[in-house]
mmCIF file of C-alpha atoms in Angstrom:
data_model
loop_
_atom_site.group_PDB
_atom_site.id
_atom_site.type_symbol
_atom_site.label_atom_id
_atom_site.label_comp_id
_atom_site.label_asym_id
_atom_site.label_seq_id
_atom_site.Cartn_x
_atom_site.Cartn_y
_atom_site.Cartn_z
ATOM 1 C CA MET A 1 -0.111 0.006 -0.042
ATOM 2 C CA GLY A 2 1.343 3.362 -0.873
ATOM 3 C CA ARG A 3 3.816 1.736 -3.354
ATOM 4 C CA LYS A 4 4.485 3.673 -6.646
ATOM 5 C CA ARG A 5 2.402 2.305 -9.437
ATOM 6 C CA CYS A 6 3.217 2.184 -13.294
ATOM 7 C CA VAL A 7 0.839 3.088 -16.049
ATOM 8 C CA GLY A 8 -1.873 0.539 -16.063
ATOM 9 C CA GLY A 9 -2.067 -2.025 -18.784
ATOM 10 C CA ASP A 10 -5.211 -3.520 -20.299
ATOM 11 C CA GLY A 11 -5.821 -7.211 -21.322
ATOM 12 C CA SER A 12 -5.462 -6.598 -24.980
ATOM 13 C CA LYS A 13 -2.023 -4.956 -24.289
ATOM 14 C CA MET A 14 -0.918 -7.925 -22.280
ATOM 15 C CA ALA A 15 -2.012 -10.460 -24.883
ATOM 16 C CA ALA A 16 0.902 -9.751 -27.172
ATOM 17 C CA GLY A 17 3.343 -10.773 -24.355
ATOM 18 C CA CYS A 18 1.700 -13.647 -22.642
ATOM 19 C CA CYS A 19 3.353 -16.574 -24.444
ATOM 20 C CA GLY A 20 4.255 -19.384 -22.124
ATOM 21 C CA VAL A 21 7.334 -21.240 -21.445
ATOM 22 C CA LYS A 22 6.977 -23.080 -24.757
ATOM 23 C CA LYS A 23 5.487 -20.170 -26.780
ATOM 24 C CA GLN A 24 1.824 -20.663 -26.709
ATOM 25 C CA LYS A 25 0.890 -21.751 -23.198
ATOM 26 C CA LEU A 26 1.356 -19.845 -20.087
ATOM 27 C CA SER A 27 1.650 -21.699 -16.704
ATOM 28 C CA SER A 28 -0.500 -20.442 -13.865
ATOM 29 C CA SER A 29 -0.805 -23.479 -11.519
ATOM 30 C CA PRO A 30 1.567 -24.199 -8.779
ATOM 31 C CA PRO A 31 3.663 -27.190 -8.790
ATOM 32 C CA SER A 32 2.854 -30.181 -6.690
ATOM 33 C CA GLY A 33 4.496 -30.375 -3.439
ATOM 34 C CA SER A 34 5.343 -26.710 -3.676
ATOM 35 C CA ALA A 35 4.241 -25.132 -0.461
ATOM 36 C CA GLY A 36 7.064 -22.762 0.023
ATOM 37 C CA PRO A 37 9.545 -20.407 -1.600
ATOM 38 C CA GLY A 38 11.163 -21.801 -4.849
ATOM 39 C CA GLY A 39 8.553 -24.446 -5.212
ATOM 40 C CA GLY A 40 11.217 -27.122 -6.392
ATOM 41 C CA GLY A 41 12.855 -26.361 -9.643
ATOM 42 C CA GLY A 42 11.868 -29.634 -11.290
ATOM 43 C CA GLY A 43 8.456 -30.013 -9.720
ATOM 44 C CA SER A 44 5.222 -30.124 -11.605
ATOM 45 C CA HIS A 45 1.613 -29.836 -10.592
ATOM 46 C CA CYS A 46 -1.295 -31.902 -11.306
ATOM 47 C CA GLY A 47 0.754 -34.955 -12.401
ATOM 48 C CA GLY A 48 2.885 -33.538 -15.240
ATOM 49 C CA ALA A 49 5.849 -31.267 -16.005
ATOM 50 C CA ALA A 50 4.251 -30.430 -19.201
ATOM 51 C CA ALA A 51 1.991 -27.800 -17.394
ATOM 52 C CA ALA A 52 4.629 -25.142 -17.807
ATOM 53 C CA GLY A 53 4.983 -25.759 -21.453
ATOM 54 C CA GLY A 54 2.784 -25.724 -24.524
ATOM 55 C CA GLU A 55 0.943 -28.437 -26.390
ATOM 56 C CA PRO A 56 3.299 -30.217 -28.972
ATOM 57 C CA GLY A 57 2.233 -28.963 -32.298
ATOM 58 C CA ALA A 58 -0.489 -26.780 -30.879
ATOM 59 C CA LEU A 59 -1.444 -23.594 -32.902
ATOM 60 C CA PRO A 60 -2.364 -20.461 -31.145
ATOM 61 C CA PRO A 61 -6.243 -20.093 -31.040
ATOM 62 C CA PRO A 62 -7.879 -17.215 -32.878
ATOM 63 C CA GLY A 63 -8.415 -15.231 -29.610
ATOM 64 C CA GLY A 64 -4.872 -15.289 -28.505
ATOM 65 C CA PRO A 65 -2.253 -17.482 -26.735
ATOM 66 C CA ARG A 66 -3.606 -20.380 -24.629
ATOM 67 C CA LEU A 67 -2.807 -20.210 -20.919
ATOM 68 C CA ASN A 68 -2.904 -22.749 -18.157
ATOM 69 C CA GLY A 69 -4.697 -21.017 -15.509
ATOM 70 C CA ILE A 70 -5.636 -22.519 -12.137
ATOM 71 C CA GLY A 71 -3.923 -23.691 -8.946
ATOM 72 C CA GLY A 72 -4.630 -26.421 -6.646
ATOM 73 C CA LEU A 73 -2.825 -29.661 -5.997
ATOM 74 C CA ALA A 74 -4.377 -32.588 -8.082
ATOM 75 C CA GLY A 75 -3.880 -36.136 -8.456
ATOM 76 C CA GLY A 76 -5.275 -38.412 -11.182
ATOM 77 C CA ALA A 77 -8.640 -37.637 -12.431
ATOM 78 C CA ALA A 78 -10.763 -40.647 -12.099
ATOM 79 C CA GLY A 79 -13.989 -40.910 -13.945
ATOM 80 C CA CYS A 80 -17.264 -42.480 -12.705
ATOM 81 C CA ALA A 81 -18.972 -45.464 -14.076
ATOM 82 C CA LEU A 82 -22.330 -43.873 -14.262
ATOM 83 C CA SER A 83 -24.959 -44.343 -17.042
ATOM 84 C CA PRO A 84 -25.178 -41.431 -19.464
ATOM 85 C CA PRO A 85 -27.257 -38.624 -18.255
ATOM 86 C CA LEU A 86 -30.115 -37.044 -20.085
ATOM 87 C CA PRO A 87 -29.256 -34.581 -22.747
ATOM 88 C CA PRO A 88 -28.978 -31.124 -21.224
ATOM 89 C CA SER A 89 -30.732 -27.802 -21.821
ATOM 90 C CA CYS A 90 -30.274 -24.786 -19.574
ATOM 91 C CA GLY A 91 -32.924 -22.494 -18.195
ATOM 92 C CA GLY A 92 -32.638 -18.882 -18.557
ATOM 93 C CA GLY A 93 -32.403 -17.705 -14.946
ATOM 94 C CA PRO A 94 -31.202 -18.668 -11.477
ATOM 95 C CA ALA A 95 -34.484 -20.037 -10.177
ATOM 96 C CA GLY A 96 -33.630 -23.639 -11.103
ATOM 97 C CA LEU A 97 -30.225 -23.646 -9.448
ATOM 98 C CA SER A 98 -29.374 -25.208 -6.134
ATOM 99 C CA PRO A 99 -28.442 -22.668 -3.381
ATOM 100 C CA PRO A 100 -24.663 -22.632 -3.720
ATOM 101 C CA ALA A 101 -24.854 -21.453 -7.416
ATOM 102 C CA SER A 102 -27.916 -19.291 -6.842
ATOM 103 C CA SER A 103 -26.228 -17.560 -3.972
ATOM 104 C CA LEU A 104 -23.137 -16.958 -6.290
ATOM 105 C CA LEU A 105 -25.398 -15.072 -8.675
ATOM 106 C CA ALA A 106 -26.049 -12.459 -6.156
ATOM 107 C CA SER A 107 -22.504 -12.104 -4.849
ATOM 108 C CA PRO A 108 -20.557 -8.843 -5.411
ATOM 109 C CA GLY A 109 -17.678 -8.601 -7.731
ATOM 110 C CA SER A 110 -14.105 -8.768 -6.552
ATOM 111 C CA GLY A 111 -14.048 -5.041 -5.661
ATOM 112 C CA GLY A 112 -16.667 -5.600 -2.818
ATOM 113 C CA PRO A 113 -20.170 -4.194 -2.186
ATOM 114 C CA GLY A 114 -21.119 -1.249 -4.266
ATOM 115 C CA CYS A 115 -19.288 -2.137 -7.408
ATOM 116 C CA ARG A 116 -20.841 -2.590 -10.724
ATOM 117 C CA LYS A 117 -22.975 -5.542 -11.394
ATOM 118 C CA MET A 118 -21.077 -8.792 -12.097
ATOM 119 C CA VAL A 119 -20.944 -9.882 -15.700
ATOM 120 C CA VAL A 120 -20.181 -13.393 -15.137
ATOM 121 C CA SER A 121 -23.308 -15.655 -14.606
ATOM 122 C CA ALA A 122 -24.334 -19.178 -13.972
ATOM 123 C CA GLU A 123 -25.652 -19.308 -17.655
ATOM 124 C CA MET A 124 -22.138 -19.096 -18.754
ATOM 125 C CA CYS A 125 -21.053 -22.270 -16.776
ATOM 126 C CA CYS A 126 -24.331 -23.928 -18.052
ATOM 127 C CA PHE A 127 -23.343 -23.094 -21.771
ATOM 128 C CA CYS A 128 -19.921 -24.560 -21.069
ATOM 129 C CA PHE A 129 -21.447 -27.895 -19.815
ATOM 130 C CA ASP A 130 -23.671 -27.763 -22.909
ATOM 131 C CA VAL A 131 -20.664 -27.333 -25.262
ATOM 132 C CA LEU A 132 -18.805 -30.268 -23.620
ATOM 133 C CA TYR A 133 -21.789 -32.498 -23.397
ATOM 134 C CA CYS A 134 -22.602 -32.014 -26.942
ATOM 135 C CA HIS A 135 -19.036 -32.626 -28.007
ATOM 136 C CA LEU A 136 -18.726 -35.933 -25.834
ATOM 137 C CA TYR A 137 -22.014 -37.277 -26.926
ATOM 138 C CA GLY A 138 -21.903 -36.408 -30.613
ATOM 139 C CA TYR A 139 -24.750 -33.721 -30.605
ATOM 140 C CA GLN A 140 -24.811 -30.707 -32.754
ATOM 141 C CA PRO A 141 -23.081 -27.761 -30.954
ATOM 142 C CA PRO A 142 -25.380 -25.508 -28.936
ATOM 143 C CA ARG A 143 -26.445 -22.444 -30.578
ATOM 144 C CA SER A 144 -25.489 -18.951 -29.272
ATOM 145 C CA PRO A 145 -26.647 -18.252 -25.677
ATOM 146 C CA ARG A 146 -28.525 -15.343 -24.487
ATOM 147 C CA PHE A 147 -26.033 -13.782 -22.145
ATOM 148 C CA THR A 148 -23.921 -10.956 -23.253
ATOM 149 C CA ASN A 149 -21.227 -11.333 -26.071
ATOM 150 C CA ASP A 150 -18.956 -8.528 -24.924
ATOM 151 C CA PRO A 151 -15.144 -9.259 -25.267
ATOM 152 C CA TYR A 152 -13.239 -10.282 -22.185
ATOM 153 C CA PRO A 153 -10.100 -12.118 -21.326
ATOM 154 C CA LEU A 154 -11.284 -15.442 -19.748
ATOM 155 C CA PHE A 155 -10.519 -18.830 -18.394
ATOM 156 C CA VAL A 156 -12.478 -22.038 -18.290
ATOM 157 C CA THR A 157 -11.667 -24.397 -15.297
ATOM 158 C CA TRP A 158 -12.827 -27.988 -14.752
ATOM 159 C CA LYS A 159 -12.397 -29.658 -11.411
ATOM 160 C CA ILE A 160 -13.546 -33.152 -10.637
ATOM 161 C CA GLY A 161 -14.788 -35.208 -7.516
ATOM 162 C CA ARG A 162 -15.573 -34.420 -3.992
ATOM 163 C CA ASP A 163 -12.058 -33.060 -3.378
ATOM 164 C CA LYS A 164 -12.364 -30.894 -6.476
ATOM 165 C CA ARG A 165 -9.106 -31.975 -8.134
ATOM 166 C CA LEU A 166 -8.012 -29.968 -11.057
ATOM 167 C CA ARG A 167 -8.910 -31.553 -14.379
ATOM 168 C CA GLY A 168 -8.180 -28.847 -16.867
ATOM 169 C CA CYS A 169 -7.800 -25.018 -17.061
ATOM 170 C CA ILE A 170 -6.900 -22.989 -20.071
ATOM 171 C CA GLY A 171 -7.632 -19.307 -20.982
ATOM 172 C CA THR A 172 -6.476 -16.289 -22.763
ATOM 173 C CA PHE A 173 -5.416 -12.757 -21.905
ATOM 174 C CA SER A 174 -6.653 -11.611 -25.221
ATOM 175 C CA ALA A 175 -10.286 -10.234 -25.097
ATOM 176 C CA MET A 176 -12.601 -12.640 -26.793
ATOM 177 C CA ASN A 177 -16.334 -12.470 -27.498
ATOM 178 C CA LEU A 178 -17.858 -14.569 -24.766
ATOM 179 C CA HIS A 179 -19.942 -16.730 -27.018
ATOM 180 C CA SER A 180 -17.031 -17.960 -29.099
ATOM 181 C CA GLY A 181 -14.493 -17.640 -26.393
ATOM 182 C CA LEU A 182 -16.389 -19.918 -23.951
ATOM 183 C CA ARG A 183 -17.181 -22.279 -26.625
ATOM 184 C CA GLU A 184 -13.486 -22.468 -27.700
ATOM 185 C CA TYR A 185 -11.931 -22.745 -24.242
ATOM 186 C CA THR A 186 -14.509 -25.137 -22.906
ATOM 187 C CA LEU A 187 -13.141 -27.800 -25.236
ATOM 188 C CA THR A 188 -9.443 -26.625 -25.142
ATOM 189 C CA SER A 189 -9.383 -26.871 -21.337
ATOM 190 C CA ALA A 190 -11.434 -30.286 -21.114
ATOM 191 C CA LEU A 191 -9.560 -31.923 -23.970
ATOM 192 C CA LYS A 192 -6.259 -30.191 -24.764
ATOM 193 C CA ASP A 193 -4.647 -29.489 -21.491
ATOM 194 C CA SER A 194 -1.325 -31.127 -21.788
ATOM 195 C CA ARG A 195 -1.265 -31.938 -18.019
ATOM 196 C CA PHE A 196 -4.228 -34.371 -18.446
ATOM 197 C CA PRO A 197 -5.639 -36.877 -20.725
ATOM 198 C CA PRO A 198 -8.833 -35.591 -22.744
ATOM 199 C CA MET A 199 -12.036 -35.719 -20.604
ATOM 200 C CA THR A 200 -14.547 -38.685 -21.070
ATOM 201 C CA ARG A 201 -18.194 -39.020 -20.796
ATOM 202 C CA ASP A 202 -17.930 -40.941 -17.546
ATOM 203 C CA GLU A 203 -16.404 -38.158 -15.877
ATOM 204 C CA LEU A 204 -19.358 -35.643 -16.496
ATOM 205 C CA PRO A 205 -21.405 -36.395 -13.371
ATOM 206 C CA ARG A 206 -18.447 -35.550 -11.125
ATOM 207 C CA LEU A 207 -17.492 -32.234 -12.844
ATOM 208 C CA PHE A 208 -17.351 -28.602 -11.609
ATOM 209 C CA CYS A 209 -17.039 -25.813 -14.282
ATOM 210 C CA SER A 210 -15.676 -22.345 -13.372
ATOM 211 C CA VAL A 211 -15.694 -19.317 -15.678
ATOM 212 C CA SER A 212 -13.319 -16.568 -14.889
ATOM 213 C CA LEU A 213 -13.610 -13.288 -16.594
ATOM 214 C CA LEU A 214 -10.422 -11.206 -16.171
ATOM 215 C CA THR A 215 -10.618 -7.205 -15.542
ATOM 216 C CA ASN A 216 -8.731 -4.321 -14.067
ATOM 217 C CA PHE A 217 -5.289 -5.043 -15.502
ATOM 218 C CA GLU A 218 -2.573 -2.794 -13.928
ATOM 219 C CA ASP A 219 1.118 -2.832 -14.580
ATOM 220 C CA VAL A 220 2.953 -2.241 -11.225
ATOM 221 C CA CYS A 221 6.606 -1.287 -10.517
ATOM 222 C CA ASP A 222 6.946 -3.105 -7.189
ATOM 223 C CA TYR A 223 6.538 -6.932 -7.398
ATOM 224 C CA MET A 224 4.947 -6.915 -4.105
ATOM 225 C CA ASP A 225 2.217 -4.400 -4.995
ATOM 226 C CA TRP A 226 -0.738 -6.839 -5.149
ATOM 227 C CA GLU A 227 -3.145 -8.400 -2.631
ATOM 228 C CA VAL A 228 -3.371 -12.192 -1.926
ATOM 229 C CA GLY A 229 -6.798 -13.493 -2.550
ATOM 230 C CA VAL A 230 -7.769 -10.263 -4.501
ATOM 231 C CA HIS A 231 -5.401 -9.932 -7.489
ATOM 232 C CA GLY A 232 -4.260 -12.432 -10.086
ATOM 233 C CA ILE A 233 -0.640 -11.707 -11.249
ATOM 234 C CA ARG A 234 1.089 -12.219 -14.586
ATOM 235 C CA ILE A 235 4.954 -12.025 -14.486
ATOM 236 C CA GLU A 236 7.516 -11.509 -17.116
ATOM 237 C CA PHE A 237 11.112 -12.302 -16.623
ATOM 238 C CA ILE A 238 14.303 -13.225 -18.338
ATOM 239 C CA ASN A 239 15.614 -16.649 -17.581
ATOM 240 C CA GLU A 240 19.229 -18.000 -17.212
ATOM 241 C CA LYS A 241 19.583 -18.281 -20.994
ATOM 242 C CA GLY A 242 18.425 -14.758 -21.740
ATOM 243 C CA SER A 243 15.040 -15.739 -22.979
ATOM 244 C CA LYS A 244 11.805 -13.865 -22.009
ATOM 245 C CA ARG A 245 9.323 -16.018 -20.068
ATOM 246 C CA THR A 246 5.906 -15.305 -18.691
ATOM 247 C CA ALA A 247 3.482 -17.128 -16.246
ATOM 248 C CA THR A 248 0.319 -16.398 -14.420
ATOM 249 C CA TYR A 249 -1.763 -17.306 -11.376
ATOM 250 C CA LEU A 250 -5.473 -16.568 -11.195
ATOM 251 C CA PRO A 251 -6.466 -14.644 -8.011
ATOM 252 C CA GLU A 252 -7.602 -17.619 -5.902
ATOM 253 C CA VAL A 253 -4.439 -19.581 -6.227
ATOM 254 C CA ALA A 254 -2.142 -17.902 -3.697
ATOM 255 C CA LYS A 255 -5.046 -18.004 -1.170
ATOM 256 C CA GLU A 256 -5.936 -21.585 -1.631
ATOM 257 C CA GLN A 257 -2.317 -22.664 -1.286
ATOM 258 C CA GLY A 258 -1.779 -20.570 1.784
ATOM 259 C CA TRP A 259 1.167 -18.643 0.245
ATOM 260 C CA ASP A 260 2.434 -15.065 0.936
ATOM 261 C CA HIS A 261 3.654 -12.649 -1.772
ATOM 262 C CA ILE A 262 7.276 -14.115 -1.991
ATOM 263 C CA GLN A 263 6.130 -17.868 -1.915
ATOM 264 C CA THR A 264 3.695 -17.026 -4.825
ATOM 265 C CA ILE A 265 6.316 -15.277 -6.879
ATOM 266 C CA ASP A 266 8.886 -17.818 -6.393
ATOM 267 C CA SER A 267 6.480 -20.734 -7.272
ATOM 268 C CA LEU A 268 5.436 -18.838 -10.370
ATOM 269 C CA LEU A 269 8.960 -18.352 -11.354
ATOM 270 C CA ARG A 270 9.614 -22.221 -11.083
ATOM 271 C CA LYS A 271 6.492 -22.939 -13.044
ATOM 272 C CA GLY A 272 7.661 -20.440 -15.656
ATOM 273 C CA GLY A 273 10.943 -22.668 -15.876
ATOM 274 C CA TYR A 274 13.408 -20.476 -13.931
ATOM 275 C CA LYS A 275 15.832 -22.852 -12.345
ATOM 276 C CA ALA A 276 18.632 -20.581 -10.886
ATOM 277 C CA PRO A 277 18.592 -19.585 -7.239
ATOM 278 C CA ILE A 278 16.030 -16.792 -6.569
ATOM 279 C CA THR A 279 17.460 -13.701 -5.064
ATOM 280 C CA ASN A 280 15.624 -10.611 -3.919
ATOM 281 C CA GLU A 281 17.610 -8.776 -6.531
ATOM 282 C CA PHE A 282 16.316 -11.009 -9.269
ATOM 283 C CA ARG A 283 12.677 -10.628 -8.014
ATOM 284 C CA LYS A 284 13.029 -6.884 -8.509
ATOM 285 C CA THR A 285 13.729 -7.443 -12.169
ATOM 286 C CA ILE A 286 10.322 -9.038 -12.694
ATOM 287 C CA LYS A 287 7.643 -7.079 -14.748
ATOM 288 C CA LEU A 288 4.461 -7.779 -12.884
ATOM 289 C CA THR A 289 0.816 -7.036 -14.113
ATOM 290 C CA ARG A 290 -2.073 -7.521 -11.466
ATOM 291 C CA TYR A 291 -5.595 -8.108 -12.386
ATOM 292 C CA ARG A 292 -9.050 -9.131 -10.960
ATOM 293 C CA SER A 293 -11.491 -11.617 -12.040
ATOM 294 C CA GLU A 294 -15.126 -12.445 -11.836
ATOM 295 C CA LYS A 295 -15.653 -15.965 -11.226
ATOM 296 C CA MET A 296 -18.722 -18.343 -11.306
ATOM 297 C CA THR A 297 -18.737 -22.010 -10.488
ATOM 298 C CA MET A 298 -21.270 -24.778 -11.114
ATOM 299 C CA SER A 299 -21.561 -28.364 -10.521
ATOM 300 C CA TYR A 300 -22.898 -30.892 -13.035
ATOM 301 C CA THR A 301 -25.778 -31.579 -10.522
ATOM 302 C CA GLU A 302 -26.625 -27.980 -10.456
ATOM 303 C CA TYR A 303 -26.479 -27.858 -14.182
ATOM 304 C CA LEU A 304 -29.017 -30.689 -14.614
ATOM 305 C CA ALA A 305 -31.274 -29.024 -12.047
ATOM 306 C CA HIS A 306 -31.129 -25.930 -14.078
ATOM 307 C CA ARG A 307 -31.948 -27.676 -17.102
ATOM 308 C CA GLN A 308 -34.849 -29.736 -15.565
ATOM 309 C CA HIS A 309 -36.257 -26.578 -14.017
ATOM 310 C CA HIS A 310 -36.450 -24.974 -17.530
ATOM 311 C CA HIS A 311 -38.251 -28.002 -18.805
ATOM 312 C CA PHE A 312 -40.870 -28.059 -16.163
ATOM 313 C CA GLN A 313 -41.513 -24.274 -16.300
ATOM 314 C CA ASN A 314 -42.317 -24.805 -20.096
ATOM 315 C CA GLY A 315 -44.505 -27.848 -19.451
ATOM 316 C CA ILE A 316 -42.049 -30.255 -21.374
ATOM 317 C CA GLY A 317 -42.198 -33.714 -20.246
ATOM 318 C CA HIS A 318 -39.303 -35.091 -22.351
ATOM 319 C CA PRO A 319 -35.617 -34.205 -22.719
ATOM 320 C CA LEU A 320 -34.887 -31.380 -25.186
ATOM 321 C CA PRO A 321 -31.639 -31.608 -27.372
ATOM 322 C CA PRO A 322 -29.050 -29.379 -25.789
ATOM 323 C CA TYR A 323 -29.316 -26.653 -28.363
ATOM 324 C CA ASN A 324 -32.909 -26.071 -28.359
ATOM 325 C CA HIS A 325 -32.960 -23.712 -25.491
ATOM 326 C CA TYR A 326 -30.880 -21.182 -27.225
ATOM 327 C CA SER A 327 -32.906 -21.005 -30.463
#
């Protein structure tokens, strides 16, 4: 607090420089076993060192570079042997949601009470489930949803099981129209996160989907000038070989891991591939951009309840194809 602040940057400005360790993917998850400063030079999170790198042969998506984007220590992602659920179709409002997701709809943005109304909504998570379901079961893709199509930098995160292990998370710092951006990154994060195998039908009933919209980008001069649990951070640094590297953590990561500022920065440097000893002098050379996010999370159970509520309200006694709601 009281630290000198540089001129603020916006999401589109940042997009040009947010290439990851291997060009197109930017690491933003903590390495497993990394609970303190440094995080272990060779460590990787969520079961694979590939988290810090790009997909072999992957091309950058139309909206900008892909970013691995969420923390949380995770083991293997076991699926469930459940019978295929009914084809989904989401309702247009929060009335059909179970209490956890319904309460999220009314929660204030990251800036606290009195701030502008949140843009992120449960319908966005619902749409992501629709897109994934249609892909896995071979339905036509869902039509365009009713929520806003304004452009935002975004992440789509999948977690699985009672302990909510990370199952996939990729996003972009380039502002994308939400309809196409969520459609793209739903499948990219579920099927092409290099840390995990592609998602399967059996895993659907145990999934949680989170949509994060990134806002309020600010370049800062002091690498300590951000707040744990409030800001996400993106760092840019020069590694031992003289190459520029970038990495990011979403706002929730440091708080979930119980890290302070130094632990978070050091873990992020390790995830970005920096292997040399980390000194305070080196930390001062980091270019840091802080940002906030609006986040919504929905379980598959809540998603089905949302869909069924829509059917009952409209007097429909049989399942609709997933795309009918958006026609």
